[in-house]
Coordinates of C-alpha atoms in Angstrom, one line a residue:
Chain H
M22 CA -13.7 -44.9 20.9
E23 CA -15.4 -47.0 23.6
D24 CA -19.2 -47.0 23.2
I25 CA -19.5 -43.3 23.0
S26 CA -22.8 -41.5 23.0
Y27 CA -23.7 -37.8 22.8
G28 CA -27.0 -36.4 23.7
G29 CA -29.2 -38.4 21.4
V30 CA -27.2 -37.5 18.3
L31 CA -24.7 -40.4 18.6
E32 CA -25.2 -43.8 20.2
N33 CA -22.7 -46.5 21.1
I34 CA -20.0 -45.6 18.7
R35 CA -17.1 -48.1 19.1
S36 CA -14.1 -48.1 16.8
E37 CA -10.4 -48.1 16.7
W38 CA -8.3 -46.4 14.1
M39 CA -4.5 -46.5 13.6
R40 CA -1.9 -44.1 12.4
G41 CA -1.3 -44.8 8.7
Q42 CA -5.0 -44.9 7.9
M43 CA -7.3 -42.5 6.1
V44 CA -10.8 -42.9 7.5
G45 CA -13.9 -41.4 5.8
L46 CA -17.1 -40.7 7.8
V47 CA -20.0 -41.0 5.5
G48 CA -23.7 -40.9 5.9
P49 CA -26.7 -38.7 5.1
N50 CA -27.0 -35.2 6.5
G51 CA -27.7 -35.0 10.2
T52 CA -26.4 -38.5 11.1
G53 CA -23.7 -37.2 13.4
K54 CA -20.5 -37.0 11.3
S55 CA -19.6 -33.5 12.4
T56 CA -20.6 -34.3 16.0
L57 CA -18.3 -37.3 16.0
L58 CA -15.4 -35.1 14.8
R59 CA -16.1 -32.5 17.5
L60 CA -16.0 -35.2 20.1
L61 CA -12.7 -36.5 18.8
A62 CA -11.3 -33.0 18.7
G63 CA -12.3 -32.4 22.3
V64 CA -14.7 -29.6 21.4
N65 CA -17.5 -31.5 23.1
R66 CA -17.3 -34.3 25.6
P67 CA -19.3 -37.5 25.1
T68 CA -22.1 -38.0 27.5
L69 CA -21.2 -41.7 27.7
G70 CA -18.1 -43.7 26.8
R71 CA -14.5 -42.8 26.4
I72 CA -12.2 -41.6 23.6
Y73 CA -8.5 -42.4 23.7
I74 CA -6.0 -40.4 21.6
L75 CA -2.7 -42.3 21.1
G76 CA -3.3 -44.2 24.3
Q77 CA -4.4 -41.2 26.5
L78 CA -7.9 -40.5 27.7
N79 CA -9.0 -37.5 25.5
S80 CA -10.7 -35.7 28.4
K81 CA -7.5 -35.7 30.4
I82 CA -5.3 -34.1 27.8
S83 CA -4.8 -30.3 28.0
P84 CA -6.0 -28.3 25.0
K85 CA -2.4 -27.4 23.9
D86 CA -1.2 -31.0 24.2
R87 CA -4.2 -32.3 22.4
A88 CA -3.6 -29.8 19.6
K89 CA -0.1 -31.1 19.2
Q90 CA -1.6 -34.5 18.6
V91 CA -4.9 -33.7 16.9
A92 CA -5.5 -30.9 14.3
Y93 CA -9.2 -30.2 13.6
L94 CA -10.8 -28.1 10.9
P95 CA -14.5 -27.4 11.5
Q96 CA -16.9 -26.9 8.7
Q97 CA -17.7 -23.3 9.5
M98 CA -15.6 -20.6 7.9
P99 CA -13.7 -18.2 10.2
E100 CA -16.0 -15.5 11.7
N101 CA -13.3 -12.9 11.5
A102 CA -12.0 -13.0 7.9
S103 CA -9.7 -9.9 8.1
F104 CA -6.6 -11.9 8.8
T105 CA -4.2 -12.6 5.9
V106 CA -3.8 -16.2 4.6
E107 CA -0.4 -16.3 6.1
Q108 CA -1.6 -15.1 9.5
Y109 CA -4.3 -17.7 9.4
V110 CA -2.0 -20.6 8.5
E111 CA 0.4 -19.4 11.3
M112 CA -2.4 -19.8 13.8
G113 CA -1.9 -23.6 13.3
R114 CA 1.4 -23.1 15.3
F115 CA -0.5 -21.8 18.4
P116 CA 0.3 -24.9 20.5
Y117 CA 4.0 -24.3 20.1
R118 CA 4.1 -20.6 20.9
T119 CA 5.7 -19.5 24.2
L120 CA 4.2 -16.9 26.5
F121 CA 5.0 -13.8 24.4
G122 CA 6.7 -15.8 21.6
G123 CA 6.5 -15.5 17.9
L124 CA 7.2 -18.4 15.5
D125 CA 10.5 -20.3 15.7
K126 CA 12.4 -21.5 12.6
E127 CA 10.6 -24.8 12.6
G128 CA 7.2 -23.0 12.8
R129 CA 8.0 -20.7 9.9
E130 CA 9.1 -23.7 7.8
A131 CA 6.0 -25.6 8.6
V132 CA 3.8 -22.6 7.6
H133 CA 5.7 -22.1 4.4
R134 CA 5.5 -25.8 3.5
A135 CA 1.8 -26.0 4.2
M136 CA 1.1 -22.9 2.0
A137 CA 3.3 -24.2 -0.8
V138 CA 1.6 -27.6 -0.8
L139 CA -1.8 -26.0 -1.1
N140 CA -0.6 -23.5 -3.7
L141 CA -1.4 -20.6 -1.4
L142 CA 1.9 -18.7 -1.6
P143 CA 0.6 -16.3 -4.3
F144 CA -2.2 -15.3 -1.9
R145 CA -0.2 -15.3 1.3
N146 CA -0.8 -11.5 1.9
A147 CA -4.4 -11.5 0.8
R148 CA -7.1 -11.2 3.4
L149 CA -9.4 -14.3 3.9
D150 CA -12.4 -12.2 2.8
Q151 CA -10.6 -11.3 -0.4
I152 CA -10.2 -14.8 -1.7
S153 CA -12.7 -17.3 -3.0
G154 CA -14.5 -19.9 -0.9
G155 CA -12.3 -22.7 -2.3
E156 CA -9.1 -20.8 -1.5
R157 CA -10.3 -20.2 2.0
Q158 CA -11.0 -23.9 2.3
R159 CA -7.4 -24.6 1.2
A160 CA -6.1 -22.1 3.7
G161 CA -8.0 -24.0 6.4
V162 CA -6.4 -27.3 5.4
A163 CA -3.0 -25.6 5.3
R164 CA -3.6 -24.3 8.9
C165 CA -4.1 -28.0 9.9
L166 CA -1.0 -29.1 8.1
A167 CA 1.1 -26.4 9.7
Q168 CA 0.0 -27.7 13.1
G169 CA 2.1 -30.8 12.4
S170 CA -0.1 -33.1 14.4
P171 CA -0.1 -36.9 13.7
I172 CA -3.9 -37.0 13.7
I173 CA -5.9 -34.7 11.4
L174 CA -9.6 -34.3 11.5
L175 CA -11.3 -32.5 8.7
D176 CA -15.0 -31.7 8.4
E177 CA -16.0 -31.6 4.7
P178 CA -12.5 -30.5 3.5
I179 CA -13.4 -30.7 -0.2
A180 CA -16.7 -28.8 -0.1
N181 CA -16.5 -25.6 -2.2
L182 CA -13.5 -26.9 -4.1
D183 CA -13.2 -27.5 -7.8
V184 CA -12.4 -31.1 -9.0
H185 CA -8.7 -30.3 -9.4
Y186 CA -8.3 -29.2 -5.8
Q187 CA -10.6 -32.0 -4.5
L188 CA -8.3 -34.6 -6.0
D189 CA -5.2 -32.7 -5.1
I190 CA -6.1 -32.4 -1.4
L191 CA -7.4 -36.0 -1.1
L192 CA -4.2 -37.3 -2.8
Y193 CA -2.1 -35.2 -0.4
L194 CA -4.0 -36.4 2.6
Q195 CA -3.7 -40.0 1.4
G196 CA 0.1 -39.4 1.2
L197 CA 0.1 -38.1 4.7
A198 CA -1.7 -41.2 5.9
Q199 CA 0.9 -43.3 4.1
E200 CA 3.6 -41.4 6.0
G201 CA 2.0 -42.4 9.3
H202 CA -0.7 -39.8 10.0
L203 CA -4.2 -40.8 10.9
I204 CA -6.6 -38.8 8.7
V205 CA -10.3 -38.7 9.5
I206 CA -12.6 -36.8 7.1
A207 CA -16.3 -36.2 7.0
I208 CA -17.2 -36.5 3.3
H209 CA -20.3 -36.6 1.2
H210 CA -18.7 -37.6 -2.1
L211 CA -19.0 -41.4 -1.9
E212 CA -16.9 -42.3 -4.9
L213 CA -14.0 -40.0 -3.8
A214 CA -14.4 -41.4 -0.2
A215 CA -14.1 -45.0 -1.6
R216 CA -11.2 -44.1 -3.8
Y217 CA -9.0 -42.3 -1.3
C218 CA -10.0 -43.7 2.1
D219 CA -8.7 -47.0 3.6
R220 CA -11.7 -47.4 5.8
L221 CA -15.2 -45.9 5.9
L222 CA -17.5 -45.5 8.8
L223 CA -21.1 -45.3 7.6
L224 CA -23.5 -43.6 10.0
Q225 CA -27.2 -43.9 10.1
S226 CA -29.2 -41.9 12.6
G227 CA -26.3 -41.6 15.0
R228 CA -25.3 -45.3 14.9
V229 CA -22.7 -47.2 13.0
Y230 CA -24.4 -48.9 10.2
A231 CA -21.1 -50.4 8.8
E232 CA -17.4 -50.0 9.1
G233 CA -14.6 -51.4 7.0
P234 CA -13.0 -51.2 3.6
P235 CA -15.0 -49.0 1.2
Q236 CA -16.0 -51.9 -1.1
E237 CA -17.7 -53.7 1.9
V238 CA -19.3 -50.7 3.4
L239 CA -20.8 -49.1 0.3
S240 CA -22.8 -52.1 -0.8
E241 CA -25.9 -51.5 -2.9
C242 CA -28.0 -52.7 0.0
A243 CA -26.4 -50.2 2.4
L244 CA -26.9 -47.3 -0.1
E245 CA -30.5 -48.2 -0.4
E246 CA -31.1 -48.5 3.3
V247 CA -29.0 -45.6 4.6
F248 CA -29.4 -43.1 1.8
Q249 CA -32.7 -44.4 0.4
V250 CA -31.4 -44.4 -3.2
K251 CA -31.2 -47.2 -5.7
A252 CA -27.7 -47.6 -6.9
K253 CA -25.4 -50.0 -8.7
T254 CA -21.8 -50.3 -7.6
Y255 CA -19.0 -51.5 -9.9
A256 CA -15.2 -51.4 -10.2
D257 CA -13.8 -48.6 -12.3
P258 CA -12.5 -50.1 -15.6
F259 CA -9.3 -47.9 -15.4
G260 CA -8.4 -47.7 -11.7
G261 CA -10.4 -50.5 -10.2
H262 CA -11.8 -48.3 -7.5
L263 CA -15.5 -48.3 -6.5
R264 CA -17.9 -46.4 -8.7
V265 CA -21.6 -45.8 -7.9
S266 CA -24.2 -45.3 -10.5
Y267 CA -27.5 -44.0 -9.2
S268 CA -30.8 -45.1 -10.6
P269 CA -33.4 -42.4 -11.4
Chain R
M1 CA -1.9 -4.1 6.3
S2 CA 1.5 -3.0 4.9
N3 CA 4.3 -2.8 7.4
R4 CA 4.8 0.8 6.3
R5 CA 1.3 1.8 7.3
I6 CA 1.7 0.0 10.6
R7 CA 5.1 1.8 11.3
W8 CA 3.6 5.2 10.4
T9 CA 0.7 4.6 12.7
F10 CA 3.0 3.9 15.6
V11 CA 5.2 6.9 14.8
T12 CA 2.1 9.1 14.6
L13 CA 0.8 7.8 17.9
G14 CA 4.2 8.5 19.5
I15 CA 4.3 12.1 18.2
A16 CA 0.7 12.7 19.2
L17 CA 1.5 11.4 22.7
F18 CA 4.5 13.6 23.0
I19 CA 2.5 16.7 21.8
G20 CA -0.5 15.9 24.0
A21 CA 1.7 15.5 27.1
A22 CA 3.6 18.8 26.3
L23 CA 0.3 20.7 25.9
E24 CA -1.3 19.1 28.9
L25 CA 1.7 20.2 31.1
S26 CA 2.0 23.6 29.5
L27 CA -1.5 25.0 29.1
G28 CA -4.0 26.0 31.8
P29 CA -4.8 28.9 34.0
V30 CA -1.0 29.3 34.4
T31 CA 0.8 28.8 31.1
I32 CA 4.3 27.4 31.4
P33 CA 6.5 27.6 28.3
V34 CA 7.3 24.1 26.9
P35 CA 11.1 24.5 27.3
Q36 CA 10.6 25.2 31.0
L37 CA 8.6 22.0 31.6
I38 CA 11.5 19.6 32.3
P39 CA 13.6 22.1 34.4
D40 CA 10.5 22.9 36.5
A41 CA 9.5 19.3 37.0
W42 CA 13.2 18.5 37.9
S43 CA 13.2 21.4 40.4
Y44 CA 10.0 20.2 42.0
F45 CA 11.4 16.7 42.6
Q46 CA 14.6 18.4 44.0
G47 CA 12.4 20.0 46.7
V48 CA 12.2 23.5 45.1
H49 CA 8.5 24.4 45.4
D50 CA 7.8 27.7 43.7
T51 CA 4.5 28.2 41.9
N52 CA 5.4 26.8 38.5
N53 CA 7.2 23.8 40.0
V54 CA 4.2 22.9 42.1
V55 CA 1.8 23.3 39.2
I56 CA 3.9 21.0 37.1
G57 CA 5.0 18.5 39.8
A58 CA 2.0 18.3 42.1
I59 CA -0.9 19.0 39.8
R60 CA -0.3 18.6 36.0
L61 CA 2.2 15.7 36.0
P62 CA 0.1 13.4 38.2
R63 CA -3.0 14.5 36.2
L64 CA -1.3 13.7 32.9
S65 CA -0.1 10.4 34.2
V66 CA -3.5 9.4 35.5
A67 CA -5.2 10.5 32.2
A68 CA -2.7 8.5 30.1
L69 CA -2.8 5.4 32.3
V70 CA -6.6 5.4 32.5
G71 CA -6.8 5.8 28.7
A72 CA -4.3 3.0 28.2
G73 CA -6.1 0.7 30.6
L74 CA -9.6 1.3 29.1
A75 CA -8.4 1.1 25.5
T76 CA -6.4 -2.2 26.0
T77 CA -9.3 -3.6 27.9
G78 CA -11.7 -2.7 25.1
T79 CA -9.3 -4.4 22.6
A80 CA -9.2 -7.6 24.7
L81 CA -13.0 -7.7 25.3
Q82 CA -13.8 -7.1 21.7
A83 CA -11.6 -10.1 20.8
V84 CA -13.1 -12.3 23.5
F85 CA -16.7 -11.3 22.7
R86 CA -16.0 -11.4 18.9
N87 CA -18.0 -8.2 18.8
P88 CA -16.7 -4.7 17.9
M89 CA -19.3 -3.1 20.2
A90 CA -17.8 -4.6 23.3
D91 CA -16.2 -2.3 25.8
P92 CA -15.6 -2.3 29.5
S93 CA -19.2 -1.1 30.2
I94 CA -20.7 -4.0 28.2
I95 CA -19.9 -6.7 30.7
G96 CA -21.2 -4.5 33.6
V97 CA -17.8 -4.0 35.2
S98 CA -17.9 -0.2 34.8
S99 CA -21.4 0.1 36.3
G100 CA -20.6 -2.5 39.0
A101 CA -17.6 -0.5 40.0
S102 CA -19.6 2.7 40.0
L103 CA -22.2 1.2 42.3
G104 CA -19.5 0.1 44.8
A105 CA -17.9 3.6 44.7
V106 CA -21.3 5.4 45.1
L107 CA -22.2 3.1 48.0
T108 CA -19.0 4.0 49.8
I109 CA -19.7 7.7 49.4
Q110 CA -23.3 7.3 50.5
L111 CA -22.3 5.3 53.6
G112 CA -19.6 7.8 54.5
L113 CA -16.9 5.1 54.2
S114 CA -15.0 7.2 51.6
Q115 CA -14.1 9.6 54.4
L116 CA -12.5 6.9 56.6
N117 CA -9.8 5.7 54.3
E118 CA -8.6 6.9 50.8
W119 CA -8.5 3.3 49.6
S120 CA -12.1 2.5 50.6
T121 CA -13.6 3.8 47.3
P122 CA -11.1 2.1 45.0
A123 CA -11.4 -1.2 47.0
A124 CA -15.2 -1.0 46.8
A125 CA -15.0 -0.3 43.1
F126 CA -12.7 -3.3 42.5
L127 CA -14.8 -5.6 44.6
S128 CA -18.2 -4.7 43.2
G129 CA -16.8 -4.8 39.6
L130 CA -15.4 -8.2 40.3
I131 CA -18.6 -9.4 41.9
V132 CA -20.6 -8.3 38.9
V133 CA -18.2 -10.1 36.5
F134 CA -18.3 -13.2 38.6
V135 CA -22.1 -13.3 38.7
I136 CA -22.4 -12.6 35.0
Y137 CA -19.9 -15.3 34.3
R138 CA -21.7 -17.8 36.4
I139 CA -25.0 -17.0 34.8
A140 CA -23.5 -17.4 31.3
T141 CA -21.7 -20.7 32.0
V142 CA -23.6 -23.9 31.7
Q143 CA -21.9 -27.3 31.9
G144 CA -18.4 -25.7 31.8
K145 CA -19.1 -23.7 28.6
T146 CA -19.5 -19.9 28.6
S147 CA -21.9 -18.5 26.1
I148 CA -20.7 -15.2 24.7
Y149 CA -24.2 -14.1 23.9
A150 CA -25.5 -14.9 27.4
L151 CA -22.5 -13.0 28.8
L152 CA -23.2 -10.0 26.6
L153 CA -26.9 -10.0 27.4
S154 CA -26.5 -10.5 31.1
G155 CA -23.8 -7.7 31.1
V156 CA -26.4 -5.4 29.5
A157 CA -29.0 -6.4 32.1
F158 CA -26.5 -5.9 35.0
T159 CA -25.5 -2.5 33.6
A160 CA -29.2 -1.5 33.7
L161 CA -29.6 -2.9 37.2
C162 CA -26.5 -1.2 38.7
S163 CA -27.4 2.1 37.0
S164 CA -30.9 2.0 38.5
I165 CA -29.5 1.4 41.9
V166 CA -27.0 4.2 41.5
T167 CA -29.9 6.5 40.4
L168 CA -31.9 5.4 43.4
I169 CA -29.0 6.1 45.8
L170 CA -28.5 9.5 44.1
S171 CA -32.1 10.5 44.5
L172 CA -32.1 9.5 48.2
A173 CA -28.8 11.2 49.0
P174 CA -28.4 14.6 50.7
L175 CA -27.6 17.4 48.3
E176 CA -23.9 17.7 49.2
T177 CA -23.3 13.9 48.9
M178 CA -25.3 13.8 45.7
Q179 CA -23.0 16.5 44.2
Q180 CA -19.9 14.6 45.2
M181 CA -21.4 11.4 43.6
L182 CA -22.4 13.2 40.4
F183 CA -19.0 14.8 40.0
W184 CA -17.4 11.4 40.5
L185 CA -19.8 9.6 38.2
M186 CA -19.3 12.1 35.3
G187 CA -15.6 11.2 35.3
G188 CA -12.9 13.6 36.3
L189 CA -9.2 14.0 36.6
N190 CA -9.3 16.8 39.1
G191 CA -7.2 16.3 42.1
S192 CA -5.3 13.4 40.7
T193 CA -2.5 12.3 43.1
W194 CA 0.8 10.4 42.9
H195 CA -0.9 7.7 44.9
E196 CA -3.3 7.1 42.1
V197 CA -0.5 7.2 39.5
L198 CA 1.3 4.5 41.4
M199 CA -1.8 2.4 41.8
L200 CA -2.8 2.8 38.1
L201 CA 0.8 2.2 36.9
V202 CA 0.9 -1.2 38.7
F203 CA -2.6 -2.2 37.5
V204 CA -2.4 -1.0 33.9
T205 CA 1.2 -2.4 33.4
V206 CA 0.3 -5.8 34.7
A207 CA -3.0 -5.8 32.8
V208 CA -1.3 -4.9 29.5
G209 CA 1.3 -7.6 30.1
I210 CA -1.5 -10.2 30.8
Y211 CA -3.4 -9.1 27.7
L212 CA -0.2 -9.5 25.6
T213 CA 0.3 -13.0 26.9
Q214 CA -3.3 -13.8 25.6
A215 CA -2.8 -11.9 22.3
H216 CA -2.3 -15.0 20.1
A217 CA -5.2 -16.9 21.8
L218 CA -7.4 -13.8 21.2
D219 CA -6.4 -13.8 17.5
V220 CA -7.5 -17.4 17.1
L221 CA -10.6 -16.9 19.3
S222 CA -11.8 -14.1 17.0
L223 CA -12.1 -16.8 14.2
G224 CA -14.7 -18.6 16.3
E225 CA -14.7 -21.0 19.3
E226 CA -14.4 -24.2 17.3
Q227 CA -11.5 -22.9 15.2
A228 CA -9.8 -21.8 18.4
Q229 CA -10.3 -25.2 20.1
G230 CA -9.0 -26.9 16.9
V231 CA -5.5 -25.3 17.5
G232 CA -5.5 -25.8 21.3
V233 CA -6.7 -22.5 22.7
P234 CA -7.9 -23.1 26.3
L235 CA -11.2 -21.3 25.9
Q236 CA -12.5 -21.1 29.4
Q237 CA -9.1 -20.2 30.8
T238 CA -8.6 -17.4 28.2
K239 CA -12.1 -16.0 28.9
Q240 CA -11.5 -16.1 32.6
I241 CA -8.1 -14.4 32.4
V242 CA -9.4 -11.6 30.2
L243 CA -12.6 -11.0 32.3
V244 CA -10.8 -11.0 35.6
T245 CA -8.0 -8.7 34.3
S246 CA -10.6 -6.3 32.8
A247 CA -12.5 -6.2 36.1
F248 CA -9.3 -5.3 38.0
V249 CA -8.0 -2.7 35.6
V250 CA -11.4 -1.1 35.0
G251 CA -12.1 -1.1 38.8
A252 CA -8.8 0.8 39.2
C253 CA -9.7 3.3 36.5
V254 CA -13.2 3.8 37.7
S255 CA -12.2 4.3 41.3
S256 CA -9.7 6.9 40.2
T257 CA -11.6 8.9 37.6
G258 CA -15.2 7.7 37.6
V259 CA -16.8 6.2 34.5
I260 CA -15.2 7.4 31.3
G261 CA -17.0 6.2 28.2
F262 CA -16.1 5.4 24.7
V263 CA -12.3 5.2 25.1
G264 CA -12.5 1.4 25.2
L265 CA -14.8 1.3 22.2
V266 CA -13.5 3.9 19.8
V267 CA -9.7 3.5 20.2
P268 CA -9.4 -0.3 19.3
H269 CA -12.0 0.1 16.5
L270 CA -10.2 3.0 14.9
L271 CA -6.8 1.4 15.2
R272 CA -8.0 -2.0 13.8
I273 CA -8.8 -0.2 10.6
W274 CA -5.2 1.2 10.4
I275 CA -3.1 -1.7 11.6
G276 CA -5.2 -4.8 11.1
P277 CA -6.6 -7.4 13.4
S278 CA -3.5 -8.8 15.1
N279 CA -4.1 -8.4 18.8
R280 CA -0.5 -8.1 19.8
R281 CA 0.0 -5.0 17.7
L282 CA -3.4 -3.7 18.6
I283 CA -2.9 -4.0 22.3
V284 CA 0.3 -2.0 22.2
A285 CA -1.2 0.6 19.8
S286 CA -4.4 0.9 21.9
A287 CA -2.3 1.6 25.0
I288 CA -0.7 4.6 23.3
G289 CA -3.9 5.6 21.4
G290 CA -6.0 5.5 24.6
A291 CA -3.5 7.6 26.4
V292 CA -3.4 10.1 23.5
L293 CA -7.2 10.4 23.4
M294 CA -7.5 10.9 27.1
L295 CA -4.7 13.6 27.1
F296 CA -6.4 15.6 24.3
A297 CA -9.9 15.1 25.8
D298 CA -8.6 16.4 29.2
L299 CA -6.9 19.3 27.4
I300 CA -10.2 20.3 25.9
A301 CA -12.1 19.7 29.2
R302 CA -9.7 22.0 31.0
M303 CA -9.4 24.8 28.3
I304 CA -12.8 25.1 26.7
L305 CA -14.5 27.0 29.5
L306 CA -11.4 28.4 31.2
P307 CA -11.2 29.1 34.1
A308 CA -14.0 26.6 34.7
E309 CA -13.3 23.0 34.0
L310 CA -15.4 20.2 32.5
N311 CA -15.2 16.5 33.5
V312 CA -13.2 14.6 30.9
G313 CA -15.9 11.9 30.7
I314 CA -18.2 14.5 29.1
I315 CA -15.6 15.2 26.4
T316 CA -14.7 11.6 25.6
S317 CA -18.4 10.9 25.1
L318 CA -19.1 14.1 23.1
L319 CA -16.1 13.3 20.9
G320 CA -16.4 9.5 20.9
A321 CA -20.1 9.0 20.2
P322 CA -20.4 11.1 17.0
F323 CA -17.1 9.8 15.7
F324 CA -18.1 6.3 16.3
L325 CA -21.4 6.8 14.5
F326 CA -19.4 8.4 11.6
L327 CA -17.2 5.3 11.4
L328 CA -20.2 3.0 11.4
R329 CA -21.8 5.0 8.7
R330 CA -18.8 4.9 6.5
Q331 CA -18.5 1.2 7.1
E332 CA -14.8 1.5 6.6
S333 CA -13.9 -1.5 8.6
S334 CA -15.0 -4.9 7.4
V335 CA -13.1 -6.5 10.2
Y336 CA -16.0 -8.3 11.8
R337 CA -18.0 -8.8 8.6
G338 CA -17.5 -12.2 7.0

C-alpha cells in the first residue's frame, strides 16, 4: 500500500505485507479497519495512493483475476440466506467457472476440503437461515478457503463464534499463513490477535498508530492512547504470548 | 430442496406445457380433436389449406408460439431482474422498460408510422424501452457504482412518467386510433403471425442463453454486492448485461402483444418456493412456467366469453394479482428474508 487515503476515513496508509504472514488489523470501532479491507479487496478504490497485489496494481486487475488472488469475506451476513451451506461454499469457486460451467473435480475437492476443515459437512444441505450465526460465520470462512486464493481478507471472522471455533479458525488461518498464504483479519480480540498474528496494524482515527510484532504494537501506552483504557500487558506464564489485563 | 422435488416440478411443468398447447390448439370457435392436430398442422405446411388446417397452421399455432415465447421471455426476465435487484417484487415493469416500450409503440400508432412498416412499432418499442433503461441506469450510477435502490426508484418514477404521457396521447387521439392503442395496451395475442414468432424466437432464445451465462453471478449477487465482489463477480458488467438484455426481450414482447403484467413477477416467485434459489434451474423452469401460464391464460381469454375474446393481459393480471397476494399472505417463501 502506497500512501492510500479514502474519503476522510483513512489517511496515508503505507505498508507492505508478504505471503507467509498473518496480519491483524486492530483498533477501536470506526477507525477504518473494514474500509481498509474493502480497499484491499477492490470493493472500493482509494481516493489517493496505490495498492499492489502480488506486484500488480489492484485497480488494473479484473474482478475474476483478483478473486483468484484475493478472497474476501465481509462482515455482513448474506442477504439471501436461502442457499444451502454447500451451495454457499461452492460460490467461492466462481472465478474458475466457465461460461455455462459447473464445478470441475478440483473445485469439488476444494469445496469438500473447506467444509471438512470447518466441520460443516453435517450441515452441508441445511439452508443458511436454518443454522446458527456461528455456523454461518464458519460457512463464510469455508467459502473463502474454497476460493483457493493466496491472499485471504477476513472482516471479523471470529465474531459470533464460541471460544472453541475462535481458536480453531485462528489456528487454521495461522497454518495457512505458514504454508505461504497472506492472511489479513480485522479483529477486536487483542489477546487472540497478539497470539495468532505475526504482525498487527493498529489504527487510530484512520491513521496508522503503530505497526509491527504484537508485543511492540500493543504497548500499555498504545492501549491507553488508542483505546482510552488503562491496561497492564504481560507474558502468559504457559505460552509466553501477550496477555492484557484491563484496570477498572 | 430435494432433487426429487425439483425433478417433479420439471416433469409437472412439462406435462402442463403439453396439455396447455394441446388445448390451445384444439379449443375455440372451431373445435379440432386432439388426435387431428398434428396431421392438420402437417397438411397446412404441405400446402393443403382447408378450414381446419388453416385454423391450426395460420391462426392457433402462431398464436400458441407467441404466447409461449412471450411467457418465457417475461418470466425469465423477471427471474434475472429479481436476482439483480435482490428484490422479489422486481419484474420487467419495475425498471420502466415495459412502460417505455409502450410509450414508443403508442407514439408510432399516434403518428401513423405503424401503417408504414410492420417493423416500425416493434422498433419503436425496443428503442424507447432501451432509452428508458439507459437513462435510469445513468441516473442511478454515480462514480461507476450503480445503486440498486436508485435504479428501482427511478424505474418507478419513469413508469409513472411514461404512463402519464401514454394517457395524454390516448386522451388527445381520435376515437379509432384510441381504440387501436387501447386494445394494444391491454395486451393481446389476436392476429399473431409467423413473423412475430420468428422475431420472438430469436430474441427469447438469445435472452435465455444470456441469462444462463449470468446465472452463477446472479446467485452470488443475491447474497449482497460485497459478497459478490469478494468472489470476483464483475458487478457493473453483470448489471449492464441483464438490464440491456431485459430491455431487448421485453421490447420484443411488448411490441408483439402489448403490456402483459404479472407473468414476470408471479412465475419466478412461485417456482423459487418449489425449486430453491439457484438461478440456473430457476431460469429454465421460469421459461417453461411462463409459457404454461400464458397458454392457460390465453385459453381462458379465448373461451370464457365465446365467441367474444378477452385480451390475455386482463387474465394474467386477474389471475396473477390475487394469487400473488395470497402467496404474500401465506408467507410461504422466506427466500428473501434473512
